Amino acid sequence: MICLVALAFAAIFARQVLRAETGSVKMAEVAAAIREGAEAFLKRQYSTIAVLAIVVAILLFAAYMISGSSTTAWQTAVAFLLGAFLSSISGIIGMWISVRANLRSAAAATKNAGKAVVLALRGGAVSGLTIVSLSLLGVSLIFYAFGADPVTTPFLIVGFAFGASFIALFAQLGGGIYTKAADVGADLVGKIEAGIPEDDPRNPAVIADLVGDNVGDCAGRGADLFESTAAENIGAMILGVALFSVFGMNGILFPLVMGAFGLIATIVGIFFVTEKLADQEDPMKALYRGFFVTAILSAVFLYVATTWLLNNNIWFFYAGLVGIALSIVFVYLTLYYTDHKYRPVKSIAEASKTGPGTNIISGFAVGLETTAVSAVAIGVALIVSFKLGEFSGVTNGGLYGTAVATVGMLSTCAYILAMDTFGPIVDNAGGIVEMSGESEETQKRISRLDAAGNTTKALTKGYAVGSAALAAFLLFSAYMGEVSNLTHKPFVSVNLALVPVFVGALLGAMLVFLFASLAIRAVGETAQYIIQDVRRQFKDKGILEGTVKPDYASCVDITTKGALKNMILPGFIAIAVPVFVGFALKYEAMAGFLMVATITGVLMALVLNNSGGAWDNAKKYIESGALGGKGSEAHKAAVVGDTVGDPFKDTAGPSLHVLIKLLATLTLVLAPLFI
Amino acid sequence: MICLVALAFAAIFARQVLRAETGSVKMAEVAAAIREGAEAFLKRQYSTIAVLAIVVAILLFAAYMISGSSTTAWQTAVAFLLGAFLSSISGIIGMWISVRANLRSAAAATKNAGKAVVLALRGGAVSGLTIVSLSLLGVSLIFYAFGADPVTTPFLIVGFAFGASFIALFAQLGGGIYTKAADVGADLVGKIEAGIPEDDPRNPAVIADLVGDNVGDCAGRGADLFESTAAENIGAMILGVALFSVFGMNGILFPLVMGAFGLIATIVGIFFVTEKLADQEDPMKALYRGFFVTAILSAVFLYVATTWLLNNNIWFFYAGLVGIALSIVFVYLTLYYTDHKYRPVKSIAEASKTGPGTNIISGFAVGLETTAVSAVAIGVALIVSFKLGEFSGVTNGGLYGTAVATVGMLSTCAYILAMDTFGPIVDNAGGIVEMSGESEETQKRISRLDAAGNTTKALTKGYAVGSAALAAFLLFSAYMGEVSNLTHKPFVSVNLALVPVFVGALLGAMLVFLFASLAIRAVGETAQYIIQDVRRQFKDKGILEGTVKPDYASCVDITTKGALKNMILPGFIAIAVPVFVGFALKYEAMAGFLMVATITGVLMALVLNNSGGAWDNAKKYIESGALGGKGSEAHKAAVVGDTVGDPFKDTAGPSLHVLIKLLATLTLVLAPLFI
């Protein structure tokens, strides 16, 4: 129900955005090129993924049949396909609106910044609400379709989460490779070789770069958080099964209800970001206000939901508050480490004075350092929510405490997603404004929004990592529960002191490193294609003189092909290694693999995301005039750092979030084969 | 006995080296400056560490008294001090000979390369043999001194290993910070600002740089492997206790005997590197020949030892062979990833063509990739040696199988150490030759040796990581055995599915990231002091004109103070975090902490060491004339990569090896407090 209401609101926001003015003809032309490029990429990407998904569905079906679980075989395969389908749909809707909102936001920015902020955020909200509602709807639908038996059905729908993970992996990998390859390619030839500014219309790769912002940040992160919601719901439902004797159906439905409440909180939060306020103040301040409204409302709803569904047990309410608090902590941590106002970014900028070498060293040191407080925060949240769950007096309440914390953290998910999609929309709007040669004033106005967009993108990544860490713990328990069910004996210990479990853990950590390596390398390889194409086009002198229009479509096409080709190897490794380890070392080693891969993946994602964000903002800080400003030696060094950070923060880091959840859902689905 | 023989051989090698010619007066002058600098650093470093060690010994004593283990309190404290003392002594002896061998090797290089190789390797062998013999002697002495009760004594001597770890931590950290800060400082002001070549006598920091090679690679790595040997012996002895009923005392003495056999194998191996052969061929080939002789002889001795001490159980012989094989695998893996003949370094050099950004990205991707095969190799070695141990038919033989594999791997330790110390000796010889203005031909000859030295240093690091991973598994078992003893109930499961254990594991992985961050940052901070001092000295125009002699001692002094000051924070964190986690989350969580810290530490050390080595050799490859050679844009980019790689491979990476073992011995010693 609430999901449908939320979808209705999404539609209303979409209409508002679409009705807004579309600005000059030139703007519309640029936007049309971006839209076409993005749609062409999505079309080709999803047809590739669809084929892969059907193959996997058949393999899944076959594997279940062989392992003798013929009754659940079709259910798992169907759930998988539905998860994959809904994830794709929500990705497509999100893209559809964002490649339209960019133009409207750009047009609005010619007049005032407030309207641009509101339009971009509402465009983002369309994504956020759609993604979260479809995820909830999908889980609920399939839960009722498969019989709604409280004890067995949750296990049947794990396929749904795996389907969502599967799409997310390729959407994030393909999108992440696309966006950074286009960026690096455009910059290397355009800025460095030809000496023209960023987003210059003479650069043939510039449209591909703007398309990349959408397919990476928007479609990629959307799929990422679609699956976070799906995985969290299913994990929490499976834990609810264990507490069936205490809460009945309510324990299983609780996560779904809180998800729906979160949607309402988000809608209200969005309305608190008004044109008037956003125009007068720093755009970040307006966005934060909306976030806090959402968080506070979520806390209120949490109280309602625990009172109503969880026997009025106040301890679970406290556990949920821990989750909401953790989401706030992660937002501020990311801010501290990636904003130029604080020590870390300043120290990188300072280090740029002695060249690119020291810039890189100090940025990498900052990235490594970010893991410290983050890991402590996650650890404290886990322990405290577990203890609170134990205080509830319910048997096995501890684990359910961590589940409620995860539910609490993810209740603000739709708002965070709206802020995230705000990023590529204003980034694109900036590109459109620059390419259509708008006034200096408009450019200034939009570049302030662009900076805010960079911050929101960084915050979302921090949030995504934190929620992945919490959700993962749920999924471990779900996996162990499933293995117990299948083996008919309790599986409660993952003993790292056993050689196979230790080796599994070692290989799990290794997979994270290897996957990051392959993702980073894929960007480099794809960028080579673009570099060659741009160089080829620049041979026509007319392009650089501005008399001949460059062939944007050729760059878009080449990037699309390159990204799709290069996402295959890391994608394959991400699936093949756990399957191999599971078969070879069996289920307990697999649990060790999963847990240590999660730990390492969370920390490595933090390193990559935050070092990348810090390098980016150190560069921006210098460009704003500090330490010699644009063109100084320090600036040149900072540009190198930014280039290094790009594939870290926009390809490898976000792909790791997805990898973590993929591993969890993959092991859940394949558990029958690892026994 | 054999240890004494080995020490005698060390003395003979030392006499041979000292008797060799010392070359021109100018050479002797340079060498004297290096020697004085190194000795000044060591003196100040060890006096700092001595104070810390005494404080820790008192704290240890107090902690044991409070926790009610008053009988073992003084034994642990004494063992700690002895471990610390012997480790320091062997570090000092190693340094003493290497700052003398450098001059002799340089003098020999004026005539032929073969003599220089032999002198440098024998100088290295003095270190290698001394370190390993003193480690064995110490363990044996204290074993007998504490009563040689086979069942309880091994637990009493864990303090010895902790003492060795404690020294190793500060020796490696202090030395690593010193060497890279001096290097970065000398290069940034000398090469980049003043435009004078590397090792130019006009650069005031050049002597500090040469001193750094000794205190980092020589004293640091020596302490690292001293404690590997100590920890491995004690770990294996504790496992031997569990098999007392099967093998009696022999199972406990086996590791000591094999250690002694390894010394003999090394001495023979050293003799196979003759002047004649080393002159005619690639120096690496000569060094490899010696290594293979040592490895084959070790295998033979292994057969003898298993037949004699382990009831002629052939399965343990096979398990030991696995360890020797692993040492060879690691040597070749490192070679593949860091030699310019193969794909990885070539790809980095290729990426340098498009600037420093792509150079860094591709080098980091290579570093991450190296974890894959290495982790698989460690995993296979653990599983196979465990299975072989099980095949032996001895109860709990599996774990002892992994112990024998570790013993096998470490039997070539003294030779590897000799090769490692070969590195700084020829590096120094190169510096001496350059600074004293020897002929072109001599410079060429020595620079070939210098390149070989870089390779041997990289190989040793690979070996050190691999052996740390194997030895760590022993130490986990030892820790669990000790906890069982203390709690009088079996402690056999480290259950990652428990919240505190999972959080412990998360914090363990985090410590690795944080420690690496602090170590890298310490280099940057220390380098700042040197940069300022060199800039100050360059204000006197006479220095750059070559008419005024720069004040080398001032740079040496400043680097010493800076390195010692900046090693305190990472050192403190390395000890404080595990102590805190152990107290707060108790012994099982501590085991999770230790195991996951080990996994992450091994992988991260591989990333840092190998990416650093690959960047270094990509630069050298370009300097040899490829892709435009010196002065090209690609070369400039490669120099940036090399600068970034320096603190990775020479400070953070090696310090992580030590951290891993420190954590293991620390938990062993403090186990009574975590219960």
PDB file of N, CA and C in Angstrom, chain A residues 563-586:
ATOM      1  N   ALA A 563      33.264  -0.629 -22.139  1.00  0.00           N
ATOM      2  CA  ALA A 563      32.865  -0.859 -20.752  1.00  0.00           C
ATOM      3  C   ALA A 563      32.192  -2.220 -20.603  1.00  0.00           C
ATOM      4  N   LEU A 564      31.336  -2.551 -21.571  1.00  0.00           N
ATOM      5  CA  LEU A 564      30.633  -3.829 -21.458  1.00  0.00           C
ATOM      6  C   LEU A 564      31.599  -4.992 -21.610  1.00  0.00           C
ATOM      7  N   LYS A 565      32.581  -4.823 -22.495  1.00  0.00           N
ATOM      8  CA  LYS A 565      33.546  -5.900 -22.692  1.00  0.00           C
ATOM      9  C   LYS A 565      34.399  -6.082 -21.426  1.00  0.00           C
ATOM     10  N   ASN A 566      34.821  -4.963 -20.858  1.00  0.00           N
ATOM     11  CA  ASN A 566      35.760  -5.051 -19.741  1.00  0.00           C
ATOM     12  C   ASN A 566      35.102  -5.326 -18.396  1.00  0.00           C
ATOM     13  N   MET A 567      33.771  -5.313 -18.352  1.00  0.00           N
ATOM     14  CA  MET A 567      33.146  -5.653 -17.066  1.00  0.00           C
ATOM     15  C   MET A 567      33.038  -7.167 -16.910  1.00  0.00           C
ATOM     16  N   ILE A 568      33.256  -7.897 -17.999  1.00  0.00           N
ATOM     17  CA  ILE A 568      33.021  -9.343 -17.944  1.00  0.00           C
ATOM     18  C   ILE A 568      34.012 -10.044 -17.012  1.00  0.00           C
ATOM     19  N   LEU A 569      35.312  -9.729 -17.155  1.00  0.00           N
ATOM     20  CA  LEU A 569      36.305 -10.454 -16.350  1.00  0.00           C
ATOM     21  C   LEU A 569      36.111 -10.248 -14.840  1.00  0.00           C
ATOM     22  N   PRO A 570      36.066  -8.983 -14.347  1.00  0.00           N
ATOM     23  CA  PRO A 570      35.835  -8.852 -12.904  1.00  0.00           C
ATOM     24  C   PRO A 570      34.502  -9.470 -12.465  1.00  0.00           C
ATOM     25  N   GLY A 571      33.469  -9.346 -13.305  1.00  0.00           N
ATOM     26  CA  GLY A 571      32.175  -9.935 -12.952  1.00  0.00           C
ATOM     27  C   GLY A 571      32.277 -11.444 -12.826  1.00  0.00           C
ATOM     28  N   PHE A 572      32.994 -12.029 -13.761  1.00  0.00           N
ATOM     29  CA  PHE A 572      33.135 -13.479 -13.739  1.00  0.00           C
ATOM     30  C   PHE A 572      33.897 -13.935 -12.495  1.00  0.00           C
ATOM     31  N   ILE A 573      34.992 -13.233 -12.192  1.00  0.00           N
ATOM     32  CA  ILE A 573      35.799 -13.584 -11.024  1.00  0.00           C
ATOM     33  C   ILE A 573      34.971 -13.483  -9.743  1.00  0.00           C
ATOM     34  N   ALA A 574      34.137 -12.438  -9.684  1.00  0.00           N
ATOM     35  CA  ALA A 574      33.343 -12.220  -8.476  1.00  0.00           C
ATOM     36  C   ALA A 574      32.401 -13.381  -8.213  1.00  0.00           C
ATOM     37  N   ILE A 575      31.981 -14.058  -9.264  1.00  0.00           N
ATOM     38  CA  ILE A 575      31.050 -15.167  -9.081  1.00  0.00           C
ATOM     39  C   ILE A 575      31.790 -16.495  -9.021  1.00  0.00           C
ATOM     40  N   ALA A 576      32.823 -16.627  -9.847  1.00  0.00           N
ATOM     41  CA  ALA A 576      33.495 -17.923  -9.950  1.00  0.00           C
ATOM     42  C   ALA A 576      34.282 -18.275  -8.691  1.00  0.00           C
ATOM     43  N   VAL A 577      34.975 -17.299  -8.113  1.00  0.00           N
ATOM     44  CA  VAL A 577      35.813 -17.619  -6.957  1.00  0.00           C
ATOM     45  C   VAL A 577      34.973 -18.149  -5.787  1.00  0.00           C
ATOM     46  N   PRO A 578      33.897 -17.444  -5.371  1.00  0.00           N
ATOM     47  CA  PRO A 578      33.117 -18.015  -4.263  1.00  0.00           C
ATOM     48  C   PRO A 578      32.494 -19.361  -4.591  1.00  0.00           C
ATOM     49  N   VAL A 579      32.044 -19.534  -5.837  1.00  0.00           N
ATOM     50  CA  VAL A 579      31.457 -20.832  -6.179  1.00  0.00           C
ATOM     51  C   VAL A 579      32.512 -21.919  -6.039  1.00  0.00           C
ATOM     52  N   PHE A 580      33.710 -21.636  -6.536  1.00  0.00           N
ATOM     53  CA  PHE A 580      34.787 -22.620  -6.452  1.00  0.00           C
ATOM     54  C   PHE A 580      35.132 -22.927  -4.987  1.00  0.00           C
ATOM     55  N   VAL A 581      35.291 -21.867  -4.189  1.00  0.00           N
ATOM     56  CA  VAL A 581      35.653 -22.081  -2.783  1.00  0.00           C
ATOM     57  C   VAL A 581      34.560 -22.874  -2.067  1.00  0.00           C
ATOM     58  N   GLY A 582      33.309 -22.538  -2.364  1.00  0.00           N
ATOM     59  CA  GLY A 582      32.204 -23.245  -1.726  1.00  0.00           C
ATOM     60  C   GLY A 582      32.214 -24.725  -2.050  1.00  0.00           C
ATOM     61  N   PHE A 583      32.438 -25.029  -3.330  1.00  0.00           N
ATOM     62  CA  PHE A 583      32.467 -26.440  -3.719  1.00  0.00           C
ATOM     63  C   PHE A 583      33.660 -27.151  -3.104  1.00  0.00           C
ATOM     64  N   ALA A 584      34.817 -26.496  -3.141  1.00  0.00           N
ATOM     65  CA  ALA A 584      36.049 -27.174  -2.748  1.00  0.00           C
ATOM     66  C   ALA A 584      36.165 -27.291  -1.235  1.00  0.00           C
ATOM     67  N   LEU A 585      35.784 -26.239  -0.506  1.00  0.00           N
ATOM     68  CA  LEU A 585      36.063 -26.239   0.929  1.00  0.00           C
ATOM     69  C   LEU A 585      34.813 -26.363   1.796  1.00  0.00           C
ATOM     70  N   LYS A 586      33.644 -26.384   1.161  1.00  0.00           N
ATOM     71  CA  LYS A 586      32.364 -26.624   1.863  1.00  0.00           C
ATOM     72  C   LYS A 586      31.869 -25.438   2.707  1.00  0.00           C
TER      73      LYS A 586
END
